[in-house]
PDB file of N, CA, C and O in Angstrom:
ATOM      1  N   UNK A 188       0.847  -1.178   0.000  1.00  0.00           N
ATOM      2  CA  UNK A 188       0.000   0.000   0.000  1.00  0.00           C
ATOM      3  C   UNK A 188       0.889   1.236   0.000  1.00  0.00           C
ATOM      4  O   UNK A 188       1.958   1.221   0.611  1.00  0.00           O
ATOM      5  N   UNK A 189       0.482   2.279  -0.655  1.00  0.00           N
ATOM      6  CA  UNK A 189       1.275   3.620  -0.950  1.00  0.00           C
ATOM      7  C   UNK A 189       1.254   4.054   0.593  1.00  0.00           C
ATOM      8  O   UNK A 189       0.300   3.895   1.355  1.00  0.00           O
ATOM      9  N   UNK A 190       2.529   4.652   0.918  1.00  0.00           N
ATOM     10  CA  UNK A 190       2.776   5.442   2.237  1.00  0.00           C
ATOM     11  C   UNK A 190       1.600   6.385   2.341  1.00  0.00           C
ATOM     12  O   UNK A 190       1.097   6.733   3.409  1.00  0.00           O
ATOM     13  N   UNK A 191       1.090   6.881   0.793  1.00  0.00           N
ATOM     14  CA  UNK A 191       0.187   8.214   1.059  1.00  0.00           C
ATOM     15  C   UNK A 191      -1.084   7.919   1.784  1.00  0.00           C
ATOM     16  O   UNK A 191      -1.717   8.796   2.373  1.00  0.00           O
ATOM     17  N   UNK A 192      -1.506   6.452   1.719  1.00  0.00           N
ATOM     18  CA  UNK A 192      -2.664   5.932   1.922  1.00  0.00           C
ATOM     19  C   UNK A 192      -2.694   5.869   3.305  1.00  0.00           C
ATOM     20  O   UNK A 192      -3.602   6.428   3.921  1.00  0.00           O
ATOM     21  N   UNK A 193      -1.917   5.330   3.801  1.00  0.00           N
ATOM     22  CA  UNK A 193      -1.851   4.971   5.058  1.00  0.00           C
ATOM     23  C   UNK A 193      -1.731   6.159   5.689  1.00  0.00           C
ATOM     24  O   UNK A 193      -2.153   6.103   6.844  1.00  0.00           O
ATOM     25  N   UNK A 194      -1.188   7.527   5.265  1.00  0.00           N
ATOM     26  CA  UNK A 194      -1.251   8.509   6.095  1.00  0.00           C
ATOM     27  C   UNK A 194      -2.572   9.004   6.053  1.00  0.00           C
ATOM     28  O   UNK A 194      -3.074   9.151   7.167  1.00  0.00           O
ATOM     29  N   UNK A 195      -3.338   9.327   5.008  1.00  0.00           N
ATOM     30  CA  UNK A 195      -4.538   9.477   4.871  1.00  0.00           C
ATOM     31  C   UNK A 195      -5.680   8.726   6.020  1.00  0.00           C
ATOM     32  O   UNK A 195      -6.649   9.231   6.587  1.00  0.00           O
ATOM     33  N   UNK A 196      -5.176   7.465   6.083  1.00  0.00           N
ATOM     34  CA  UNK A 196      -6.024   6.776   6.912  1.00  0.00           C
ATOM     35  C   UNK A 196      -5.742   7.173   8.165  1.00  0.00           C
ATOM     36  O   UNK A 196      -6.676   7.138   8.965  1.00  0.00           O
ATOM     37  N   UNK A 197      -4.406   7.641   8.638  1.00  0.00           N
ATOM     38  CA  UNK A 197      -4.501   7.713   9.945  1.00  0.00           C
ATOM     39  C   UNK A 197      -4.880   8.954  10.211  1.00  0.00           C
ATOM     40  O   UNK A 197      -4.810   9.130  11.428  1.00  0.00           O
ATOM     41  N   UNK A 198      -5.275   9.967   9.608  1.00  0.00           N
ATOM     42  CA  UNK A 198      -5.610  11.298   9.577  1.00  0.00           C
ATOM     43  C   UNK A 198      -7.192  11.077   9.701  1.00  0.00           C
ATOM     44  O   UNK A 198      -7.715  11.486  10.738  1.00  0.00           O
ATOM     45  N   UNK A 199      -7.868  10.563   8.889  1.00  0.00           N
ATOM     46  CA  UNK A 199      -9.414  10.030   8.971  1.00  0.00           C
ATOM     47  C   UNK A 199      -9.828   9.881  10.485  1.00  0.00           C
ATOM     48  O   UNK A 199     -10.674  10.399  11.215  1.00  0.00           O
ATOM     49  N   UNK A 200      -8.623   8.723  10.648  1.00  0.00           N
ATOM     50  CA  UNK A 200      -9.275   8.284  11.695  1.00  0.00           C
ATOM     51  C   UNK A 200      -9.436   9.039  13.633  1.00  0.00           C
ATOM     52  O   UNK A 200     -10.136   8.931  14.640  1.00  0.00           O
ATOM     53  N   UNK A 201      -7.968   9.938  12.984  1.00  0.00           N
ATOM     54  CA  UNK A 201      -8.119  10.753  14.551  1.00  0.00           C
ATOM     55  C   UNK A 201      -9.099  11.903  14.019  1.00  0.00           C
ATOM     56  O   UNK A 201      -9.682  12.393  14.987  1.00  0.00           O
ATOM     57  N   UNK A 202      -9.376  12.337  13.145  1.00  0.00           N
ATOM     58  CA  UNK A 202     -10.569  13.545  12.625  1.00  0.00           C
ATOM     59  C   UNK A 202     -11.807  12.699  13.322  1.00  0.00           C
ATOM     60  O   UNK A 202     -12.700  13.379  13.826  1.00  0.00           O
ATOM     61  N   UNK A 203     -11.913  11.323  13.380  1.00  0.00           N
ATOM     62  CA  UNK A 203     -13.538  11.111  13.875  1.00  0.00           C
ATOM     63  C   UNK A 203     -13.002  10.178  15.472  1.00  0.00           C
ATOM     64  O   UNK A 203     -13.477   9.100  15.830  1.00  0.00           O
ATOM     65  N   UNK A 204     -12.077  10.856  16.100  1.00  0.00           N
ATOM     66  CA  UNK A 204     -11.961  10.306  17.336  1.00  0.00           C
ATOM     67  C   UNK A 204     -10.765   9.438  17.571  1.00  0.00           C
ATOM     68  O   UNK A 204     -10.460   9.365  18.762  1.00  0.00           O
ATOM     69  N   UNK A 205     -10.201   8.934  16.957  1.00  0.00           N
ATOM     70  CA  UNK A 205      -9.561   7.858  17.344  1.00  0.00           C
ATOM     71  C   UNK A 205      -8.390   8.346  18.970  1.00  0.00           C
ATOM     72  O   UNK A 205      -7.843   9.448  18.948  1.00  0.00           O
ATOM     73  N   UNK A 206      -8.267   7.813  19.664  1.00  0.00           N
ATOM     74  CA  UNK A 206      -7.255   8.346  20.757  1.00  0.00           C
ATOM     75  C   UNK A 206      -6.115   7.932  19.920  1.00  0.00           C
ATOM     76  O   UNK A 206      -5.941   6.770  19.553  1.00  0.00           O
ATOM     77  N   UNK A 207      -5.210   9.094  19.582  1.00  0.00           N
ATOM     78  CA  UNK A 207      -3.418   9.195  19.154  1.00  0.00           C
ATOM     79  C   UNK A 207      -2.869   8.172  19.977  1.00  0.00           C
ATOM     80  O   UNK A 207      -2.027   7.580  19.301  1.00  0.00           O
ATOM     81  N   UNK A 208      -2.954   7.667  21.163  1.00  0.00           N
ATOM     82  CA  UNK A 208      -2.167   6.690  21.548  1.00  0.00           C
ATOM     83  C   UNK A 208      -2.433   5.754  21.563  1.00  0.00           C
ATOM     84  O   UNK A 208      -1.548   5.001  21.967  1.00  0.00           O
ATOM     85  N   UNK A 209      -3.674   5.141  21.192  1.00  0.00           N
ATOM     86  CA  UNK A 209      -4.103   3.710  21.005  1.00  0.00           C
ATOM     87  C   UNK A 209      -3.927   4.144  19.391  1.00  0.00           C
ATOM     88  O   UNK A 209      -4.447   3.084  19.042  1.00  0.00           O
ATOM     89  N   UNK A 210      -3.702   4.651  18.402  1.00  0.00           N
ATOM     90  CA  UNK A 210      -3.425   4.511  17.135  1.00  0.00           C
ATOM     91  C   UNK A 210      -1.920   4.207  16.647  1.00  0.00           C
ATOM     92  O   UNK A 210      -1.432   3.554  15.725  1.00  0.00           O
ATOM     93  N   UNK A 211      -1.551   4.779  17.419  1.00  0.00           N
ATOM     94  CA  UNK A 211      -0.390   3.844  17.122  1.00  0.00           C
ATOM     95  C   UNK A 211       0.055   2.672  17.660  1.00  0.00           C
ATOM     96  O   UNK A 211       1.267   2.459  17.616  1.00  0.00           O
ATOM     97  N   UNK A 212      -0.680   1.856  18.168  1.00  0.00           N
ATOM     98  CA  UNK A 212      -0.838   0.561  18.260  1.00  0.00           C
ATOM     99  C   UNK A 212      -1.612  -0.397  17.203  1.00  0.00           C
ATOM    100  O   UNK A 212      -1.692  -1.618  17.070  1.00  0.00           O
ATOM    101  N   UNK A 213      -2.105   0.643  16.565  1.00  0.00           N
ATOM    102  CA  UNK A 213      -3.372   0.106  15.165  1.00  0.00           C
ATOM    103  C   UNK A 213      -2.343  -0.375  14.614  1.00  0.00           C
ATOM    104  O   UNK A 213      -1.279   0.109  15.000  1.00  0.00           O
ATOM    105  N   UNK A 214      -2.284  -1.399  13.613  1.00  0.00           N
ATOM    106  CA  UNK A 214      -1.776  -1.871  12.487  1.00  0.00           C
ATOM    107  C   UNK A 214      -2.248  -0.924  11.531  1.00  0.00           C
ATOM    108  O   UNK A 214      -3.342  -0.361  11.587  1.00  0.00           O
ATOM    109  N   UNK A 215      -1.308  -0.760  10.581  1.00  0.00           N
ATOM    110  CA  UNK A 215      -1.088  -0.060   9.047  1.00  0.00           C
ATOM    111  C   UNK A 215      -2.422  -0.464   8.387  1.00  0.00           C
ATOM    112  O   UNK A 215      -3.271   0.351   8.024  1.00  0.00           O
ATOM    113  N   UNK A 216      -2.538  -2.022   8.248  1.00  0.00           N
ATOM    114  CA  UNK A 216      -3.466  -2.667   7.222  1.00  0.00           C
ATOM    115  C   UNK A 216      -5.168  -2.080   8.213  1.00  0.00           C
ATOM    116  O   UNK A 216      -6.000  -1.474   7.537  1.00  0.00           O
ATOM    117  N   UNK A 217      -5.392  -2.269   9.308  1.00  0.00           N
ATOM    118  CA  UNK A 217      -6.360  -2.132  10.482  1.00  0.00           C
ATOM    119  C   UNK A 217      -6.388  -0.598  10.105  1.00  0.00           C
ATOM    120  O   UNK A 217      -7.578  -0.299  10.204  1.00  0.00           O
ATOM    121  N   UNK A 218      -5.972   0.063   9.881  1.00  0.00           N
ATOM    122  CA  UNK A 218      -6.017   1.607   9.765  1.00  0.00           C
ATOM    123  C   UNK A 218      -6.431   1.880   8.869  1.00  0.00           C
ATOM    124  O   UNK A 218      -7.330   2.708   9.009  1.00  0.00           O
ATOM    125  N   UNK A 219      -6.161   1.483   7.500  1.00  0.00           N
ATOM    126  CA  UNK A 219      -6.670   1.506   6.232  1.00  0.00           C
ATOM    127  C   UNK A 219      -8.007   0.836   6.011  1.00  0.00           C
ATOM    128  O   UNK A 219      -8.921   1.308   5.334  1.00  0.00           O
ATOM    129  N   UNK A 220      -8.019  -0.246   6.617  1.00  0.00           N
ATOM    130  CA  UNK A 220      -9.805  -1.279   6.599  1.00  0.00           C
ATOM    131  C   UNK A 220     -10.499  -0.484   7.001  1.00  0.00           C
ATOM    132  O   UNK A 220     -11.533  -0.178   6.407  1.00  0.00           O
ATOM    133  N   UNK A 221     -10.056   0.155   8.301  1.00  0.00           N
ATOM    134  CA  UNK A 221     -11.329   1.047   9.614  1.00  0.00           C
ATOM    135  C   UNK A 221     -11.647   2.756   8.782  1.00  0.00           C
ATOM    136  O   UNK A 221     -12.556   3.570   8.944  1.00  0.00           O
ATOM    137  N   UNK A 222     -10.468   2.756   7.913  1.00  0.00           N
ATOM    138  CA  UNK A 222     -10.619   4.488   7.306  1.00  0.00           C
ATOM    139  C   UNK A 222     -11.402   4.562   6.117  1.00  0.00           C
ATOM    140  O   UNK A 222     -12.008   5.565   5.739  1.00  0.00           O
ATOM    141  N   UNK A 223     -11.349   3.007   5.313  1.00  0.00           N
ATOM    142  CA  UNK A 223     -12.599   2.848   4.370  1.00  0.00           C
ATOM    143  C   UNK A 223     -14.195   2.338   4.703  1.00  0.00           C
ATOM    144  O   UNK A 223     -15.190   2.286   3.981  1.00  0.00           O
ATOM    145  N   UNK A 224     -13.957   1.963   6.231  1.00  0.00           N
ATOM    146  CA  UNK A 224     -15.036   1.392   6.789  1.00  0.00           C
ATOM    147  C   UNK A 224     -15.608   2.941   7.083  1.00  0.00           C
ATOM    148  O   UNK A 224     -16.725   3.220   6.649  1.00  0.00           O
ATOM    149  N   UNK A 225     -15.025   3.706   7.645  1.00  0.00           N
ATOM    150  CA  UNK A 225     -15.557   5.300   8.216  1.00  0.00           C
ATOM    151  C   UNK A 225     -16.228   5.963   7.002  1.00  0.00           C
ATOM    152  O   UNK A 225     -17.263   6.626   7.061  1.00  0.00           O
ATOM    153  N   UNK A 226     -15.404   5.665   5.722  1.00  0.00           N
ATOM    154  CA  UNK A 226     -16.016   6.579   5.056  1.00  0.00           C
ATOM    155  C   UNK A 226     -17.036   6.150   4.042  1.00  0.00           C
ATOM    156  O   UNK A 226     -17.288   6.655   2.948  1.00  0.00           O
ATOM    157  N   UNK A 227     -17.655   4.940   4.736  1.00  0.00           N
ATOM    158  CA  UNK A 227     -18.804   4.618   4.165  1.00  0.00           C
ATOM    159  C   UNK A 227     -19.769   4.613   4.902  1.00  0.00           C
ATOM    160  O   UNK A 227     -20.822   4.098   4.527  1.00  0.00           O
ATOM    161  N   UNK A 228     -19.614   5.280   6.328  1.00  0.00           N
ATOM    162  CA  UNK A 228     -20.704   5.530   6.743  1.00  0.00           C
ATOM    163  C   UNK A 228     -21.279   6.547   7.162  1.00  0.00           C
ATOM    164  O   UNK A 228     -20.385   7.293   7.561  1.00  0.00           O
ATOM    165  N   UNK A 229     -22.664   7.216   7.369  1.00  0.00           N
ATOM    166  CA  UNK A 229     -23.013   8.502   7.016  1.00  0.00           C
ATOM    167  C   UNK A 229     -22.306   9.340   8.217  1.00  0.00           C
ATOM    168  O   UNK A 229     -22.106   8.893   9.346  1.00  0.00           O
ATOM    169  N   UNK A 230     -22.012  10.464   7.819  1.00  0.00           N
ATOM    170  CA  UNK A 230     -21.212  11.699   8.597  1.00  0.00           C
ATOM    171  C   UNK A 230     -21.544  11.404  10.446  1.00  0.00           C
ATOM    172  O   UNK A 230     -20.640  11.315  11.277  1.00  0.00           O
ATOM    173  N   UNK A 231     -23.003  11.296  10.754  1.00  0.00           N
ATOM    174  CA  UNK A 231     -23.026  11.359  12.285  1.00  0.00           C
ATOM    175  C   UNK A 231     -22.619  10.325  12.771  1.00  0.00           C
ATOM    176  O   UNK A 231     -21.654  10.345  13.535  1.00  0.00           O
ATOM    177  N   UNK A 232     -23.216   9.251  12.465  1.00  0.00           N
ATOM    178  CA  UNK A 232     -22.401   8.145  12.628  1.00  0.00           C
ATOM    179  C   UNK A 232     -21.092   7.765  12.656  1.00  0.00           C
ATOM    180  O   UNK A 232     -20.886   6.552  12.693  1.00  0.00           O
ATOM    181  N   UNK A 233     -20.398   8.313  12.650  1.00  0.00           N
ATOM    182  CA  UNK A 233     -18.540   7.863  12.017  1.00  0.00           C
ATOM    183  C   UNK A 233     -18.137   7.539  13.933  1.00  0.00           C
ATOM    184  O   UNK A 233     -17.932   6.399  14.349  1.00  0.00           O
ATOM    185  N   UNK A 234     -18.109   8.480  14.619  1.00  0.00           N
ATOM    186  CA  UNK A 234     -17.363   8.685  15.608  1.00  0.00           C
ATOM    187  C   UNK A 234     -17.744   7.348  16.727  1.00  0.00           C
ATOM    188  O   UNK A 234     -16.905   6.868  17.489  1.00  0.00           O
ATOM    189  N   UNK A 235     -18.660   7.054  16.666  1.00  0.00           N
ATOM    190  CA  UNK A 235     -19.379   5.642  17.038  1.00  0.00           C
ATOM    191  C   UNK A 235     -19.143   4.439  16.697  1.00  0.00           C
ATOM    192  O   UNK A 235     -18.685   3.467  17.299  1.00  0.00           O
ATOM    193  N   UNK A 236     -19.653   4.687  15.252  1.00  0.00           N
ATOM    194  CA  UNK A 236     -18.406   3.208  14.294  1.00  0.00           C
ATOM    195  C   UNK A 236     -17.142   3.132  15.050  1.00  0.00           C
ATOM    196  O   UNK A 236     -16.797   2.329  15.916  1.00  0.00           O
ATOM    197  N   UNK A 237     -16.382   4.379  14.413  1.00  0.00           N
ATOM    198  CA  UNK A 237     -15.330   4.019  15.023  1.00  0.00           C
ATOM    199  C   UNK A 237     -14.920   3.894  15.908  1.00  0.00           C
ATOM    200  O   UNK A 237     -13.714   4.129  15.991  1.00  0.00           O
ATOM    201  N   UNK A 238     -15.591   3.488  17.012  1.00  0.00           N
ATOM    202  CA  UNK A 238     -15.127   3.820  18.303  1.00  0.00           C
ATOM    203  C   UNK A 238     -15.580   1.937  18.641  1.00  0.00           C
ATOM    204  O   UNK A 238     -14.999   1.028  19.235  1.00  0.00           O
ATOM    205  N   UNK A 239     -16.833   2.044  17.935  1.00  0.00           N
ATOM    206  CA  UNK A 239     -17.162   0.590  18.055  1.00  0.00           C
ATOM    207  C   UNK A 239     -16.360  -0.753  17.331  1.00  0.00           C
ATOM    208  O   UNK A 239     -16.353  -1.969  17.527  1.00  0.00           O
ATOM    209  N   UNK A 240     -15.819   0.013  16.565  1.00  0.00           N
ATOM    210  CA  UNK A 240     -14.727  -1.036  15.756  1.00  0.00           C
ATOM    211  C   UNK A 240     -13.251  -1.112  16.323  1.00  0.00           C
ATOM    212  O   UNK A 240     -12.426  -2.016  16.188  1.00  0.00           O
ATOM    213  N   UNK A 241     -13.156   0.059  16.976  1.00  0.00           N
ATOM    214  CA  UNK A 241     -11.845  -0.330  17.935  1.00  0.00           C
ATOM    215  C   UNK A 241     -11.837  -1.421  19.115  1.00  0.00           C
ATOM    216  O   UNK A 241     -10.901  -2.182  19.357  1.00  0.00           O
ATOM    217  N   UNK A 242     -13.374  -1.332  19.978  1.00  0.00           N
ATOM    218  CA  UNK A 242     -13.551  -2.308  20.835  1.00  0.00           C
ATOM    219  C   UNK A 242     -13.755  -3.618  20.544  1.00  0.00           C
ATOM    220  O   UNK A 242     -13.476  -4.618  21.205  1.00  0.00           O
ATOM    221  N   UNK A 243     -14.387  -3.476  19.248  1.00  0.00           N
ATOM    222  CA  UNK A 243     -14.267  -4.821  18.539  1.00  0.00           C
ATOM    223  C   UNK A 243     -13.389  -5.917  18.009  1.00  0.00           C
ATOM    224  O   UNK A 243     -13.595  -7.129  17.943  1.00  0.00           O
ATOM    225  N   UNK A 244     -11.708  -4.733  17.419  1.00  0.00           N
ATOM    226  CA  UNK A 244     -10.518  -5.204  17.601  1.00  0.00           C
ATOM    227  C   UNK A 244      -9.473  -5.322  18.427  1.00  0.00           C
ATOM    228  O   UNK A 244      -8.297  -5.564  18.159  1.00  0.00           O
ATOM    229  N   UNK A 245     -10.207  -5.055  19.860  1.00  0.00           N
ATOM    230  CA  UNK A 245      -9.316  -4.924  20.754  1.00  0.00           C
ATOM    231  C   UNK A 245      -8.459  -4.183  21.304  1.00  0.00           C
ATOM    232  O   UNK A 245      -7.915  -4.415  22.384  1.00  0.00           O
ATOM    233  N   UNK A 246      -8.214  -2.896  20.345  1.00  0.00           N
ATOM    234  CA  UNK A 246      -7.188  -1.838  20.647  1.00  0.00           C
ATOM    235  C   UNK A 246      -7.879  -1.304  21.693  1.00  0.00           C
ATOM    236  O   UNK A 246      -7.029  -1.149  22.570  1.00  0.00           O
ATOM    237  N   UNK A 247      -9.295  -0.807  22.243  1.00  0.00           N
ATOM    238  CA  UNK A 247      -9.601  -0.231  23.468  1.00  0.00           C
ATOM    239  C   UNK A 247     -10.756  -0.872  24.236  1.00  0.00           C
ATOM    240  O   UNK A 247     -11.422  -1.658  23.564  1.00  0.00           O
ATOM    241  N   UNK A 248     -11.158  -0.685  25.600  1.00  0.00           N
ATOM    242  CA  UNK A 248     -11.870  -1.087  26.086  1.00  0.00           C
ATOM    243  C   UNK A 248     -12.908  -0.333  26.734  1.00  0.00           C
ATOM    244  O   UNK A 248     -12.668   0.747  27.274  1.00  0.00           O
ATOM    245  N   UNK A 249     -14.542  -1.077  26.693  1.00  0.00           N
ATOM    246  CA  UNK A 249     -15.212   0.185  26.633  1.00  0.00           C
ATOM    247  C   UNK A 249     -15.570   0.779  28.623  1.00  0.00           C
ATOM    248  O   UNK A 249     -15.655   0.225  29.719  1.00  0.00           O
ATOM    249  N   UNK A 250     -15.642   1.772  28.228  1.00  0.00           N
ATOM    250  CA  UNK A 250     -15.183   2.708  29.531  1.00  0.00           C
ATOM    251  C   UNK A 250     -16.159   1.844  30.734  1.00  0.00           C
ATOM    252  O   UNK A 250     -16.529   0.707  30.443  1.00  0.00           O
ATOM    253  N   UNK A 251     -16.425   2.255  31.659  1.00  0.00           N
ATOM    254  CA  UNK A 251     -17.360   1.912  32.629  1.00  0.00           C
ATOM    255  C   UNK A 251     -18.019   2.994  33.208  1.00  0.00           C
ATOM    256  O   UNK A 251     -17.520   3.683  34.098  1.00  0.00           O
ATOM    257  N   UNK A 252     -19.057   3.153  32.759  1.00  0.00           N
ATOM    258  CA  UNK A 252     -19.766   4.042  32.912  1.00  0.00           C
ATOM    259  C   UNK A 252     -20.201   4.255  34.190  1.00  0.00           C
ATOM    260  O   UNK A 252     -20.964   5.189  34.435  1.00  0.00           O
TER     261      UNK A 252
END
């Protein structure tokens, strides 16, 4: 995958939330899946997806409310 892509993706993904320090624990390929997964889904929604697809891969855990 082009370097450009992957920067792109990781830019996506902190624009709709991602925490900077659990992203760089993301995998390259996981960054790129989750940044085409974001941008197929409608604008309000994104920050949720993504937040729900991180707990889903394990990079975070969900808070305790």
């Amino acid at each position: 995958m082009s370097d450009s892509v992957a920067v792109d993706a990781k830019r996506i993904l902190l624009r709709y939330g991602a925490p900077i320090n659990i992203l760089d624990d993301v995998s390259e390929d996981d960054r790129i899946k989750f940044a085409r997964m974001i941008a197929k889904t409608s604008l309000p929604e994104r920050e949720v997806t993504l937040r729900t697809l991180l707990e889903e891969q394990g990079y975070i855990q969900l808070e305790d409310a």
